[in-house]
Amino acid sequence: MIRLSEHLSVYRGPIQVGIVHDGDRALLIDCGDGQVADALSELGIAAVDDVLFTHHHRDQACGAARFVDQGARLGVPKAEQAYFDRVGDYWSDPDQRWHLYYFRPHRLMLTEPVTVHRVFEDGETFEWGPATITAIATPGHTEGSLSYLVEVDGETTVFSGDLIYDHGRIWDLHSLQAGYTCGELDIMGYHGYLGARPALVESLQRIRALQPTRLVPSHGNIMADPSGAVDALVQGLEDCHAKFASISSLRYYMPATLEEFADRSDQMEIAENEPPPSCLRQIGNTWMLISQDKTAYVIDCGFENQLEAIQTMIEEGEIREIEGLWVTQYH
């Protein structure tokens, strides 16, 4: 248990749980696996009134039911309410399991629903005991993530979820995989490495502009220099994006998506391509080897439009039949 001030503490367990306390009552920010409940007596706390969540992931909220059973109210980001109280809809939706080309990683989704008593949107402010608490929209780690600005005992502390881990560091880079738009191009999540980076950077800058006394992440270290920590992470993400761009095939297939790197000397040159022989045909991500007697062998079958194109080739006599199919991988 770390005492930050008279009415504000942090419990360091599997995640860091914020504790606003007033006498024997408390408000929690995230709850992790719930083991914080066993340590609250160190602060003289007998009951938890509210638990506020920064985002819907299991490491933040898998212990929530324990507090609901003891009478606590749960407050969640409005944009992610369904991932708390209707999470079964997510797991039972076939679109979350098959053809995940537009996906956003949600491997930490709750496995059981929890009761939601209140939802928060950007800018909502309320009083609890001696503290003023404001919800700040900080998407990036998830689309609907919130941070909470807690003003108490003459200081301002931001509980930032998984927005940042430490000075110049991030908890989970994989969570930033996301689809995005670039002009008229719709980039699938399948290709969206660091696709949520712009949203994350904007969120980091919002927190920086608040000039809080400290940042408390869910994972990582409490930061006494929020501005320096944010600036270092923004620069690190930019460097990471440049390294990705230097070897990314998107520079060849969709050059507009990474055009800002086109003339940089640190980018790998794109190799010259040889034209395919006439016996090879490409339809999207499908290649077809066509023999002299018009029988064909298909490498990967992709989506239905590839199958429809092959059927048209058969009907028009361009090929006679498909003799075999080779699937290169399970994706």
Short mmCIF file of C-alpha atoms in Angstrom, two decimals:
data_model
loop_
_atom_site.label_atom_id
_atom_site.label_comp_id
_atom_site.label_asym_id
_atom_site.label_seq_id
_atom_site.Cartn_x
_atom_site.Cartn_y
_atom_site.Cartn_z
CA MET A 1 0.00 0.00 0.00
CA ILE A 2 1.44 3.39 -1.04
CA ARG A 3 0.06 6.47 0.71
CA LEU A 4 0.15 9.40 -1.73
CA SER A 5 -1.64 11.90 0.52
CA GLU A 6 -4.11 12.01 3.40
CA HIS A 7 -7.05 10.83 1.28
CA LEU A 8 -5.36 9.07 -1.65
CA SER A 9 -3.48 5.77 -1.80
CA VAL A 10 -2.43 3.15 -4.33
CA TYR A 11 -2.52 -0.61 -3.83
CA ARG A 12 0.13 -2.40 -5.88
CA GLY A 13 -1.11 -5.86 -6.78
CA PRO A 14 -1.50 -7.49 -10.19
CA ILE A 15 -2.47 -3.96 -11.24
CA GLN A 16 -2.27 -0.65 -9.37
CA VAL A 17 -5.59 0.22 -7.79
CA GLY A 18 -6.38 3.83 -6.92
CA ILE A 19 -8.01 4.33 -3.52
CA VAL A 20 -9.77 7.56 -2.58
CA HIS A 21 -10.67 7.26 1.10
CA ASP A 22 -12.69 9.30 3.56
CA GLY A 23 -12.88 7.85 7.05
CA ASP A 24 -13.90 4.21 6.75
CA ARG A 25 -15.34 4.58 3.20
CA ALA A 26 -13.51 4.28 -0.11
CA LEU A 27 -13.84 4.73 -3.87
CA LEU A 28 -11.61 2.53 -6.03
CA ILE A 29 -10.25 3.17 -9.51
CA ASP A 30 -10.06 -0.28 -11.12
CA CYS A 31 -9.96 -3.32 -8.85
CA GLY A 32 -7.82 -5.96 -10.54
CA ASP A 33 -8.50 -9.46 -9.24
CA GLY A 34 -10.13 -8.09 -6.08
CA GLN A 35 -7.34 -8.88 -3.65
CA VAL A 36 -7.17 -5.17 -2.78
CA ALA A 37 -10.24 -5.82 -0.61
CA ASP A 38 -8.09 -7.80 1.82
CA ALA A 39 -5.67 -4.87 2.25
CA LEU A 40 -8.14 -2.03 2.77
CA SER A 41 -8.16 -2.54 6.54
CA GLU A 42 -4.61 -1.11 6.56
CA LEU A 43 -6.25 2.25 5.81
CA GLY A 44 -9.12 1.71 8.25
CA ILE A 45 -11.57 1.19 5.38
CA ALA A 46 -14.68 -0.86 6.15
CA ALA A 47 -16.65 -0.47 2.91
CA VAL A 48 -16.23 0.43 -0.76
CA ASP A 49 -18.91 2.75 -2.15
CA ASP A 50 -17.85 2.82 -5.83
CA VAL A 51 -15.43 1.20 -8.25
CA LEU A 52 -14.59 3.18 -11.41
CA PHE A 53 -12.99 1.43 -14.37
CA THR A 54 -10.56 2.89 -16.87
CA HIS A 55 -11.34 0.19 -19.47
CA HIS A 56 -12.93 -3.21 -19.87
CA HIS A 57 -9.97 -5.59 -19.83
CA ARG A 58 -9.93 -8.58 -17.51
CA ASP A 59 -6.84 -7.51 -15.61
CA GLN A 60 -8.70 -4.35 -14.58
CA ALA A 61 -12.01 -5.88 -13.64
CA CYS A 62 -11.99 -9.64 -13.05
CA GLY A 63 -12.58 -9.07 -9.31
CA ALA A 64 -15.52 -6.69 -9.79
CA ALA A 65 -18.26 -9.13 -8.77
CA ARG A 66 -16.77 -9.35 -5.28
CA PHE A 67 -17.37 -5.64 -4.72
CA VAL A 68 -20.86 -5.69 -6.26
CA ASP A 69 -21.79 -8.50 -3.85
CA GLN A 70 -20.66 -6.25 -0.99
CA GLY A 71 -22.83 -3.35 -2.16
CA ALA A 72 -20.42 -1.30 -4.28
CA ARG A 73 -21.57 0.53 -7.40
CA LEU A 74 -19.64 0.05 -10.65
CA GLY A 75 -18.92 2.95 -13.00
CA VAL A 76 -17.56 2.25 -16.50
CA PRO A 77 -16.76 4.11 -19.73
CA LYS A 78 -20.03 4.55 -21.61
CA ALA A 79 -18.34 3.51 -24.86
CA GLU A 80 -17.43 0.14 -23.32
CA GLN A 81 -20.52 -0.62 -21.23
CA ALA A 82 -21.48 -3.62 -23.38
CA TYR A 83 -18.10 -5.19 -22.66
CA PHE A 84 -18.98 -5.18 -18.97
CA ASP A 85 -22.67 -6.05 -18.66
CA ARG A 86 -23.29 -7.78 -22.02
CA VAL A 87 -19.91 -9.38 -22.69
CA GLY A 88 -21.63 -12.64 -23.69
CA ASP A 89 -22.76 -10.90 -26.88
CA TYR A 90 -19.11 -10.46 -27.84
CA TRP A 91 -18.09 -14.07 -27.18
CA SER A 92 -21.13 -15.53 -28.96
CA ASP A 93 -20.75 -13.39 -32.10
CA PRO A 94 -19.17 -15.44 -34.93
CA ASP A 95 -17.78 -12.22 -36.41
CA GLN A 96 -15.41 -12.05 -33.43
CA ARG A 97 -13.96 -15.47 -34.27
CA TRP A 98 -13.84 -15.81 -38.08
CA HIS A 99 -12.31 -13.71 -40.88
CA LEU A 100 -10.80 -11.25 -38.40
CA TYR A 101 -9.36 -8.88 -40.98
CA TYR A 102 -10.85 -5.82 -39.31
CA PHE A 103 -10.16 -6.92 -35.76
CA ARG A 104 -8.91 -5.06 -32.70
CA PRO A 105 -7.21 -7.38 -30.18
CA HIS A 106 -9.51 -8.11 -27.23
CA ARG A 107 -7.85 -11.16 -25.76
CA LEU A 108 -8.36 -9.71 -22.25
CA MET A 109 -12.15 -9.43 -22.54
CA LEU A 110 -14.11 -10.39 -19.40
CA THR A 111 -15.52 -13.91 -19.46
CA GLU A 112 -18.59 -13.18 -17.31
CA PRO A 113 -20.81 -10.05 -17.22
CA VAL A 114 -20.89 -7.70 -14.24
CA THR A 115 -23.57 -5.25 -13.12
CA VAL A 116 -23.04 -1.66 -14.23
CA HIS A 117 -24.59 1.12 -12.12
CA ARG A 118 -23.21 4.20 -13.84
CA VAL A 119 -21.51 5.17 -17.11
CA PHE A 120 -19.07 8.02 -17.68
CA GLU A 121 -18.31 10.16 -20.70
CA ASP A 122 -15.52 12.62 -21.37
CA GLY A 123 -15.54 15.63 -19.06
CA GLU A 124 -18.02 14.34 -16.47
CA THR A 125 -17.11 15.60 -13.00
CA PHE A 126 -18.46 14.60 -9.61
CA GLU A 127 -17.60 14.97 -5.94
CA TRP A 128 -16.80 12.06 -3.66
CA GLY A 129 -15.85 12.82 -0.09
CA PRO A 130 -13.03 15.38 -0.17
CA ALA A 131 -12.16 14.66 -3.83
CA THR A 132 -13.25 16.01 -7.19
CA ILE A 133 -13.05 13.36 -9.91
CA THR A 134 -13.20 14.03 -13.66
CA ALA A 135 -13.44 11.43 -16.43
CA ILE A 136 -11.09 12.10 -19.36
CA ALA A 137 -11.49 10.27 -22.67
CA THR A 138 -8.13 8.67 -23.47
CA PRO A 139 -8.62 6.12 -26.27
CA GLY A 140 -5.62 4.21 -27.56
CA HIS A 141 -5.11 1.06 -25.49
CA THR A 142 -8.83 0.43 -26.12
CA GLU A 143 -11.27 2.52 -28.14
CA GLY A 144 -13.24 3.66 -25.09
CA SER A 145 -10.57 4.02 -22.40
CA LEU A 146 -11.00 6.70 -19.75
CA SER A 147 -8.51 8.22 -17.35
CA TYR A 148 -9.62 9.78 -14.06
CA LEU A 149 -8.30 13.09 -12.79
CA VAL A 150 -8.51 13.10 -8.99
CA GLU A 151 -8.15 16.44 -7.24
CA VAL A 152 -7.65 15.99 -3.50
CA ASP A 153 -5.36 17.27 -0.75
CA GLY A 154 -4.12 20.10 -2.96
CA GLU A 155 -2.75 17.78 -5.66
CA THR A 156 -3.94 16.44 -9.01
CA THR A 157 -3.37 12.78 -9.84
CA VAL A 158 -4.31 11.08 -13.11
CA PHE A 159 -5.10 7.37 -13.02
CA SER A 160 -4.36 6.57 -16.64
CA GLY A 161 -5.15 2.86 -17.05
CA ASP A 162 -2.84 1.37 -19.68
CA LEU A 163 -2.22 4.63 -21.54
CA ILE A 164 1.42 4.65 -20.38
CA TYR A 165 3.63 2.32 -18.34
CA ASP A 166 6.57 4.50 -17.27
CA HIS A 167 8.82 7.26 -18.58
CA GLY A 168 8.85 6.67 -22.35
CA ARG A 169 7.41 3.17 -21.99
CA ILE A 170 4.12 1.48 -22.85
CA TRP A 171 2.55 -1.58 -21.27
CA ASP A 172 1.28 -3.36 -24.37
CA LEU A 173 2.21 -2.49 -27.95
CA HIS A 174 0.05 -5.28 -29.42
CA SER A 175 -3.15 -3.59 -28.21
CA LEU A 176 -2.49 -0.75 -30.68
CA GLN A 177 -3.19 -3.06 -33.65
CA ALA A 178 -6.20 -1.43 -35.30
CA GLY A 179 -7.72 -0.58 -38.65
CA TYR A 180 -7.69 3.03 -39.79
CA THR A 181 -8.52 5.26 -42.73
CA CYS A 182 -5.94 7.01 -44.90
CA GLY A 183 -7.60 9.37 -47.35
CA GLU A 184 -9.99 7.16 -49.31
CA LEU A 185 -8.23 3.96 -48.22
CA ASP A 186 -9.76 1.76 -45.54
CA ILE A 187 -6.87 -0.08 -43.90
CA MET A 188 -7.90 -3.38 -42.32
CA GLY A 189 -6.88 -4.17 -38.77
CA TYR A 190 -4.95 -7.09 -40.27
CA HIS A 191 -2.55 -4.46 -41.67
CA GLY A 192 -3.02 -1.99 -38.83
CA TYR A 193 0.25 -2.27 -36.91
CA LEU A 194 0.25 0.76 -34.56
CA GLY A 195 -3.05 1.78 -36.14
CA ALA A 196 -4.23 3.23 -32.81
CA ARG A 197 -0.99 5.22 -32.33
CA PRO A 198 -2.49 8.59 -33.39
CA ALA A 199 -5.36 8.17 -30.92
CA LEU A 200 -2.95 7.17 -28.16
CA VAL A 201 -0.66 10.14 -28.83
CA GLU A 202 -3.61 12.55 -28.79
CA SER A 203 -4.73 11.04 -25.46
CA LEU A 204 -1.23 11.38 -24.01
CA GLN A 205 -1.15 15.03 -25.03
CA ARG A 206 -4.54 15.63 -23.39
CA ILE A 207 -3.20 14.27 -20.12
CA ARG A 208 0.00 16.30 -20.47
CA ALA A 209 -2.03 19.48 -20.94
CA LEU A 210 -3.74 18.93 -17.59
CA GLN A 211 -0.34 19.30 -15.87
CA PRO A 212 -1.10 16.75 -13.14
CA THR A 213 1.13 16.29 -10.12
CA ARG A 214 1.60 12.62 -10.95
CA LEU A 215 0.52 9.81 -13.26
CA VAL A 216 -0.54 6.44 -11.87
CA PRO A 217 -0.71 3.70 -14.54
CA SER A 218 -2.41 0.34 -14.08
CA HIS A 219 0.88 -1.40 -14.85
CA GLY A 220 4.24 0.22 -14.30
CA ASN A 221 5.57 2.96 -12.05
CA ILE A 222 4.05 6.08 -10.57
CA MET A 223 5.41 9.05 -12.51
CA ALA A 224 6.27 12.34 -10.79
CA ASP A 225 7.21 14.00 -14.13
CA PRO A 226 4.14 13.40 -16.32
CA SER A 227 5.23 15.83 -19.05
CA GLY A 228 8.65 14.23 -19.45
CA ALA A 229 7.18 10.72 -19.34
CA VAL A 230 4.64 11.56 -22.05
CA ASP A 231 7.13 13.35 -24.31
CA ALA A 232 9.50 10.39 -24.16
CA LEU A 233 6.74 7.92 -25.01
CA VAL A 234 5.45 10.00 -27.93
CA GLN A 235 8.98 10.10 -29.35
CA GLY A 236 9.42 6.36 -28.77
CA LEU A 237 6.20 5.57 -30.61
CA GLU A 238 7.28 7.75 -33.52
CA ASP A 239 10.61 5.92 -33.71
CA CYS A 240 8.86 2.56 -33.53
CA HIS A 241 6.51 3.55 -36.35
CA ALA A 242 9.47 4.58 -38.51
CA LYS A 243 11.20 1.23 -37.96
CA PHE A 244 7.99 -0.56 -38.93
CA ALA A 245 7.63 1.57 -42.06
CA SER A 246 11.22 0.81 -43.11
CA ILE A 247 10.35 -2.84 -43.82
CA SER A 248 6.58 -2.75 -44.26
CA SER A 249 5.09 -4.20 -47.44
CA LEU A 250 2.40 -1.50 -47.23
CA ARG A 251 4.92 0.88 -48.80
CA TYR A 252 4.68 -1.31 -51.91
CA TYR A 253 0.99 -2.34 -51.91
CA MET A 254 -0.52 0.88 -50.49
CA PRO A 255 2.18 3.58 -50.65
CA ALA A 256 -0.23 6.36 -49.62
CA THR A 257 -0.44 4.89 -46.12
CA LEU A 258 3.24 5.57 -45.40
CA GLU A 259 4.01 8.33 -47.87
CA GLU A 260 5.70 10.49 -45.21
CA PHE A 261 8.55 7.96 -45.21
CA ALA A 262 8.95 7.77 -48.99
CA ASP A 263 12.10 9.90 -49.28
CA ARG A 264 13.77 9.00 -46.00
CA SER A 265 17.23 7.46 -46.14
CA ASP A 266 16.49 5.02 -43.31
CA GLN A 267 13.88 3.11 -45.34
CA MET A 268 14.69 -0.21 -46.98
CA GLU A 269 14.62 -0.03 -50.77
CA ILE A 270 11.79 -1.87 -52.49
CA ALA A 271 13.13 -4.67 -54.64
CA GLU A 272 12.39 -4.80 -58.34
CA ASN A 273 9.76 -7.34 -59.34
CA GLU A 274 10.01 -9.83 -62.16
CA PRO A 275 6.79 -10.29 -64.17
CA PRO A 276 5.11 -13.64 -63.44
CA PRO A 277 5.13 -16.29 -66.19
CA SER A 278 1.99 -16.58 -68.29
CA CYS A 279 0.96 -19.82 -66.53
CA LEU A 280 0.42 -17.93 -63.26
CA ARG A 281 -2.65 -15.81 -62.53
CA GLN A 282 -3.28 -13.69 -59.43
CA ILE A 283 -6.75 -12.92 -58.05
CA GLY A 284 -6.43 -10.85 -54.89
CA ASN A 285 -4.35 -12.97 -52.50
CA THR A 286 -4.95 -16.11 -54.53
CA TRP A 287 -2.46 -17.48 -57.06
CA MET A 288 -3.45 -19.98 -59.73
CA LEU A 289 -1.16 -22.26 -61.73
CA ILE A 290 -2.79 -23.05 -65.10
CA SER A 291 -1.53 -25.99 -67.17
CA GLN A 292 -1.50 -26.29 -70.96
CA ASP A 293 -4.67 -28.41 -70.89
CA LYS A 294 -6.43 -25.65 -68.85
CA THR A 295 -6.59 -27.57 -65.58
CA ALA A 296 -5.60 -25.41 -62.66
CA TYR A 297 -4.07 -25.64 -59.22
CA VAL A 298 -5.08 -22.94 -56.69
CA ILE A 299 -2.82 -21.60 -53.93
CA ASP A 300 -5.01 -20.15 -51.13
CA CYS A 301 -8.69 -19.45 -51.65
CA GLY A 302 -9.23 -16.20 -49.76
CA PHE A 303 -12.67 -14.64 -49.79
CA GLU A 304 -15.77 -15.46 -51.81
CA ASN A 305 -14.88 -12.97 -54.56
CA GLN A 306 -11.87 -15.13 -55.46
CA LEU A 307 -14.11 -18.17 -55.73
CA GLU A 308 -16.58 -16.23 -57.87
CA ALA A 309 -13.76 -15.10 -60.20
CA ILE A 310 -12.57 -18.70 -60.59
CA GLN A 311 -16.11 -19.84 -61.36
CA THR A 312 -16.35 -17.15 -64.06
CA MET A 313 -13.05 -18.38 -65.58
CA ILE A 314 -14.49 -21.89 -65.77
CA GLU A 315 -17.73 -20.68 -67.34
CA GLU A 316 -15.83 -18.65 -69.95
CA GLY A 317 -13.52 -21.55 -70.82
CA GLU A 318 -10.33 -19.91 -69.56
CA ILE A 319 -9.79 -22.91 -67.31
CA ARG A 320 -11.39 -26.34 -67.45
CA GLU A 321 -11.36 -27.47 -63.84
CA ILE A 322 -9.60 -27.09 -60.49
CA GLU A 323 -7.49 -30.16 -59.74
CA GLY A 324 -6.09 -29.13 -56.37
CA LEU A 325 -5.90 -26.56 -53.63
CA TRP A 326 -2.87 -25.69 -51.50
CA VAL A 327 -3.57 -23.62 -48.36
CA THR A 328 -0.33 -22.05 -47.16
CA GLN A 329 -1.53 -21.15 -43.65
CA TYR A 330 -4.61 -21.26 -41.45
CA HIS A 331 -5.40 -17.49 -41.49
#
